[in-house]
Coordinates of C-alpha atoms in Angstrom, one line a residue:
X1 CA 0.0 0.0 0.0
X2 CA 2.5 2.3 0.7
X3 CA 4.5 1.5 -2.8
X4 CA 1.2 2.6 -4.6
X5 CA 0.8 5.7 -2.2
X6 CA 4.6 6.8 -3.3
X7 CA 3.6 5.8 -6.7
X8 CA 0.9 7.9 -7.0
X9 CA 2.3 11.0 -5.4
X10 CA 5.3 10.3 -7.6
X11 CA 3.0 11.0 -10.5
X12 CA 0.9 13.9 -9.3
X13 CA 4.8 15.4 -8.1
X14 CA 5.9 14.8 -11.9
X15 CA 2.8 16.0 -13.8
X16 CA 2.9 19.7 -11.5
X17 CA 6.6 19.9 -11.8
X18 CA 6.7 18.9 -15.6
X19 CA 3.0 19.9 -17.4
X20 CA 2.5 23.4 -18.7
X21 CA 0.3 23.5 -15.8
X22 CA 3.1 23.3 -13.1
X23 CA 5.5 26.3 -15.1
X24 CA 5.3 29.8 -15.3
X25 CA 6.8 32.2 -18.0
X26 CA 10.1 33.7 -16.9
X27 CA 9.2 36.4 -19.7
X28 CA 5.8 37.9 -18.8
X29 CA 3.3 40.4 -20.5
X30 CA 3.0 41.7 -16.7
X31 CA 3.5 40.2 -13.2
X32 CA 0.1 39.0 -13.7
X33 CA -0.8 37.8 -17.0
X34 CA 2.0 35.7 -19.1
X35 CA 0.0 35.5 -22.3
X36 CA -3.7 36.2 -24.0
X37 CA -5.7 34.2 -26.1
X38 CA -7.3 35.7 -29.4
X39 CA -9.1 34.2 -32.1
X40 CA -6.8 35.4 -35.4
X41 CA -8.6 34.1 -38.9
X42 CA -10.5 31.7 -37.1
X43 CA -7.6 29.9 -35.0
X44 CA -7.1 30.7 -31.2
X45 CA -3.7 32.2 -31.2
X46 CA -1.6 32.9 -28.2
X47 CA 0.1 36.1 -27.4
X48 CA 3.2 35.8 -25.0
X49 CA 6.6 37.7 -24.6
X50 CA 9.5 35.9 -26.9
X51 CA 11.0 33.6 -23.9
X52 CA 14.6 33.9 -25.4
X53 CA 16.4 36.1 -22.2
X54 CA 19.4 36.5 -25.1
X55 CA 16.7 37.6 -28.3
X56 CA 17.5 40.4 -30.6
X57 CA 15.3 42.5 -32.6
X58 CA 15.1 41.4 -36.8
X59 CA 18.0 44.2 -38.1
X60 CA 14.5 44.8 -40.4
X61 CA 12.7 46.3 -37.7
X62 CA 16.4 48.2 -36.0
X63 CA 16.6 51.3 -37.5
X64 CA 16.8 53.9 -35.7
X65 CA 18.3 56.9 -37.4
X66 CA 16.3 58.1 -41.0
X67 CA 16.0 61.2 -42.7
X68 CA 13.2 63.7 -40.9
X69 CA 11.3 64.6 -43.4
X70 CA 9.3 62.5 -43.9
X71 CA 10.6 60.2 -40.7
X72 CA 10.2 62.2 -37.8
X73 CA 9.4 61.4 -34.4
X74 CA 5.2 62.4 -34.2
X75 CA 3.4 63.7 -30.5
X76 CA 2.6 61.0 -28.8
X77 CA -0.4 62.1 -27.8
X78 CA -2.2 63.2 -31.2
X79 CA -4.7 65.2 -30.4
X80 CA -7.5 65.9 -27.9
X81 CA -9.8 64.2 -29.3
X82 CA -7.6 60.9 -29.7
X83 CA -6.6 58.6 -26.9
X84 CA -3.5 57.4 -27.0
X85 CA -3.1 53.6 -25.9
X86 CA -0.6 51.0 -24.8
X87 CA 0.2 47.7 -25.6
X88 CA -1.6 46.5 -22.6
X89 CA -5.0 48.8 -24.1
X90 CA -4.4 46.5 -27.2
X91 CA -4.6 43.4 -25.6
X92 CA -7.8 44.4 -23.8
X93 CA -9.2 45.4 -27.1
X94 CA -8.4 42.2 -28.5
X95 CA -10.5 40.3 -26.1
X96 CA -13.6 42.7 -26.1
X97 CA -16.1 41.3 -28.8
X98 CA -17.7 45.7 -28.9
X99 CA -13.9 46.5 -30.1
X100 CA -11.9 45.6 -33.5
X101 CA -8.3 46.5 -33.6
X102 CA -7.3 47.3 -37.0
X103 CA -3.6 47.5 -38.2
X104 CA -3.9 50.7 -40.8
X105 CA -0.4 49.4 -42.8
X106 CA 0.2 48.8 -45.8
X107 CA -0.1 45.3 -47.2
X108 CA 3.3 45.1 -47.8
X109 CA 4.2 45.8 -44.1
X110 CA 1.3 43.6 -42.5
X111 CA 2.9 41.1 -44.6
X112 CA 6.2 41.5 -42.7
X113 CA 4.1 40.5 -39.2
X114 CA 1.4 41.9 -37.8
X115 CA -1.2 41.7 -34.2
X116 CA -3.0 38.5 -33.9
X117 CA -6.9 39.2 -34.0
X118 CA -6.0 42.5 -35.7
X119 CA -7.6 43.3 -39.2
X120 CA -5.8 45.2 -41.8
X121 CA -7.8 48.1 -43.0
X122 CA -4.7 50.1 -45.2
X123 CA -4.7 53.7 -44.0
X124 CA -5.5 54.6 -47.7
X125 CA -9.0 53.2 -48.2
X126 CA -10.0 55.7 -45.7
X127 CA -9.5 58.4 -48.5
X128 CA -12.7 57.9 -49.9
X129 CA -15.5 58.3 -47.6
X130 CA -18.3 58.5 -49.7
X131 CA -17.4 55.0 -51.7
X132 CA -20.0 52.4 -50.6
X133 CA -16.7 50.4 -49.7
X134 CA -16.7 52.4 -46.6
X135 CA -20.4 52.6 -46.5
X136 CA -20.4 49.0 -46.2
X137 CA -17.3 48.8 -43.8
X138 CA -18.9 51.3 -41.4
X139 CA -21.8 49.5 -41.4
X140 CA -21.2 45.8 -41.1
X141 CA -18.2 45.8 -39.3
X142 CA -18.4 48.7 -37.1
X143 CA -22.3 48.8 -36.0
X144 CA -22.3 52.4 -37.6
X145 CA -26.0 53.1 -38.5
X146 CA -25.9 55.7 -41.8
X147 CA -29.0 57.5 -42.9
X148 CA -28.8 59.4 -46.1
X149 CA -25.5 61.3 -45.3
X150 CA -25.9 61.2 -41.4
X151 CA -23.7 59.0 -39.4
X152 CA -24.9 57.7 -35.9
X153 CA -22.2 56.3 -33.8
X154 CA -24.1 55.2 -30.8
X155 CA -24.2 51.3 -31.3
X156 CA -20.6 51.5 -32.5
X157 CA -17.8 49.7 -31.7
X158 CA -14.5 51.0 -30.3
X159 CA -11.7 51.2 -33.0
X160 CA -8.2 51.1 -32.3
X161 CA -5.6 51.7 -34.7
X162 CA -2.1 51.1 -35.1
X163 CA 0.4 52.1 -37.3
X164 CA 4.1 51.8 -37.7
X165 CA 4.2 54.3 -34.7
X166 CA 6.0 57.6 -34.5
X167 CA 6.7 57.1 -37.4
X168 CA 3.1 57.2 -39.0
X169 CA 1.6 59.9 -41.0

């Protein structure tokens, strides 16, 4: 009996210690949460810190120094009527079914990586705001009710957008 008692906590011991269950992330989003889930093109995706202590940036993604014009540093707060968020605003935005988060990049950037459960809406199909593209968009994706040529934003959802940063125009 006691061979099958040691046995048994043995296993329990071993399944803690060596399960996904039993670890932590050394590399955390916060002290309290290591990752978030998100449903990305119909897949639950997970989003954690890169747990390589030793990682470096892609060289793609390093520069630092460019020519201002056109790549200089922008306010970071952009006005008073735009709220400036966080990463940590993204992730809640992600998770909130009355939000869409929408990467405003180019293609050709958003192929480079992008936000799981973010959408890419380029910055430039916002140019035209009297196509029925946009009519459309405002409508079935953003709860935006139009009548005639008046917009009513009451039932609609929260949009953030991201960009490549400062460096955005």
């Amino acid at each position: 009996m006691i061979y099958k008692t040691l046995f048994i906590t043995t296993l329990i011991t071993n399944f803690i210690l060596f399960s996904p269950l039993g670890k932590t992330l050394e590399v955390k989003i916060t002290e309290d949460i290591e990752s978030v889930s998100v449903m990305h093109n119909g897949k639950e995706i997970v989003i954690q810190r890169n747990q390589n202590v030793d990682n470096l940036i892609n060289p793609y993604f390093a520069k630092t120094s460019r020519p201002c014009p056109p790549f200089c540093i922008k306010p970071m707060t952009m006005g008073e009527d735009v709220e400036t968020i966080i990463e940590l605003d993204i992730l809640d935005y992600l998770r909130d079914d009355n939000s869409i988060v929408i990467d405003s990049r180019t293609v050709a950037w958003v192929a480079r990586g992008s936000i799981p459960g973010a959408i890419n809406l380029p910055w430039d199909i916002f140019k035209n705001t009297k196509s029925d593209i946009f009519k459309k968009l405002l409508e079935e994706q953003f709860n935006v009710t139009i009548d005639e040529d008046k917009h009513y934003f009451s039932t609609a959802k929260t949009l953030a957008l991201f960009c490549n940063g400062p460096w955005c125009n």
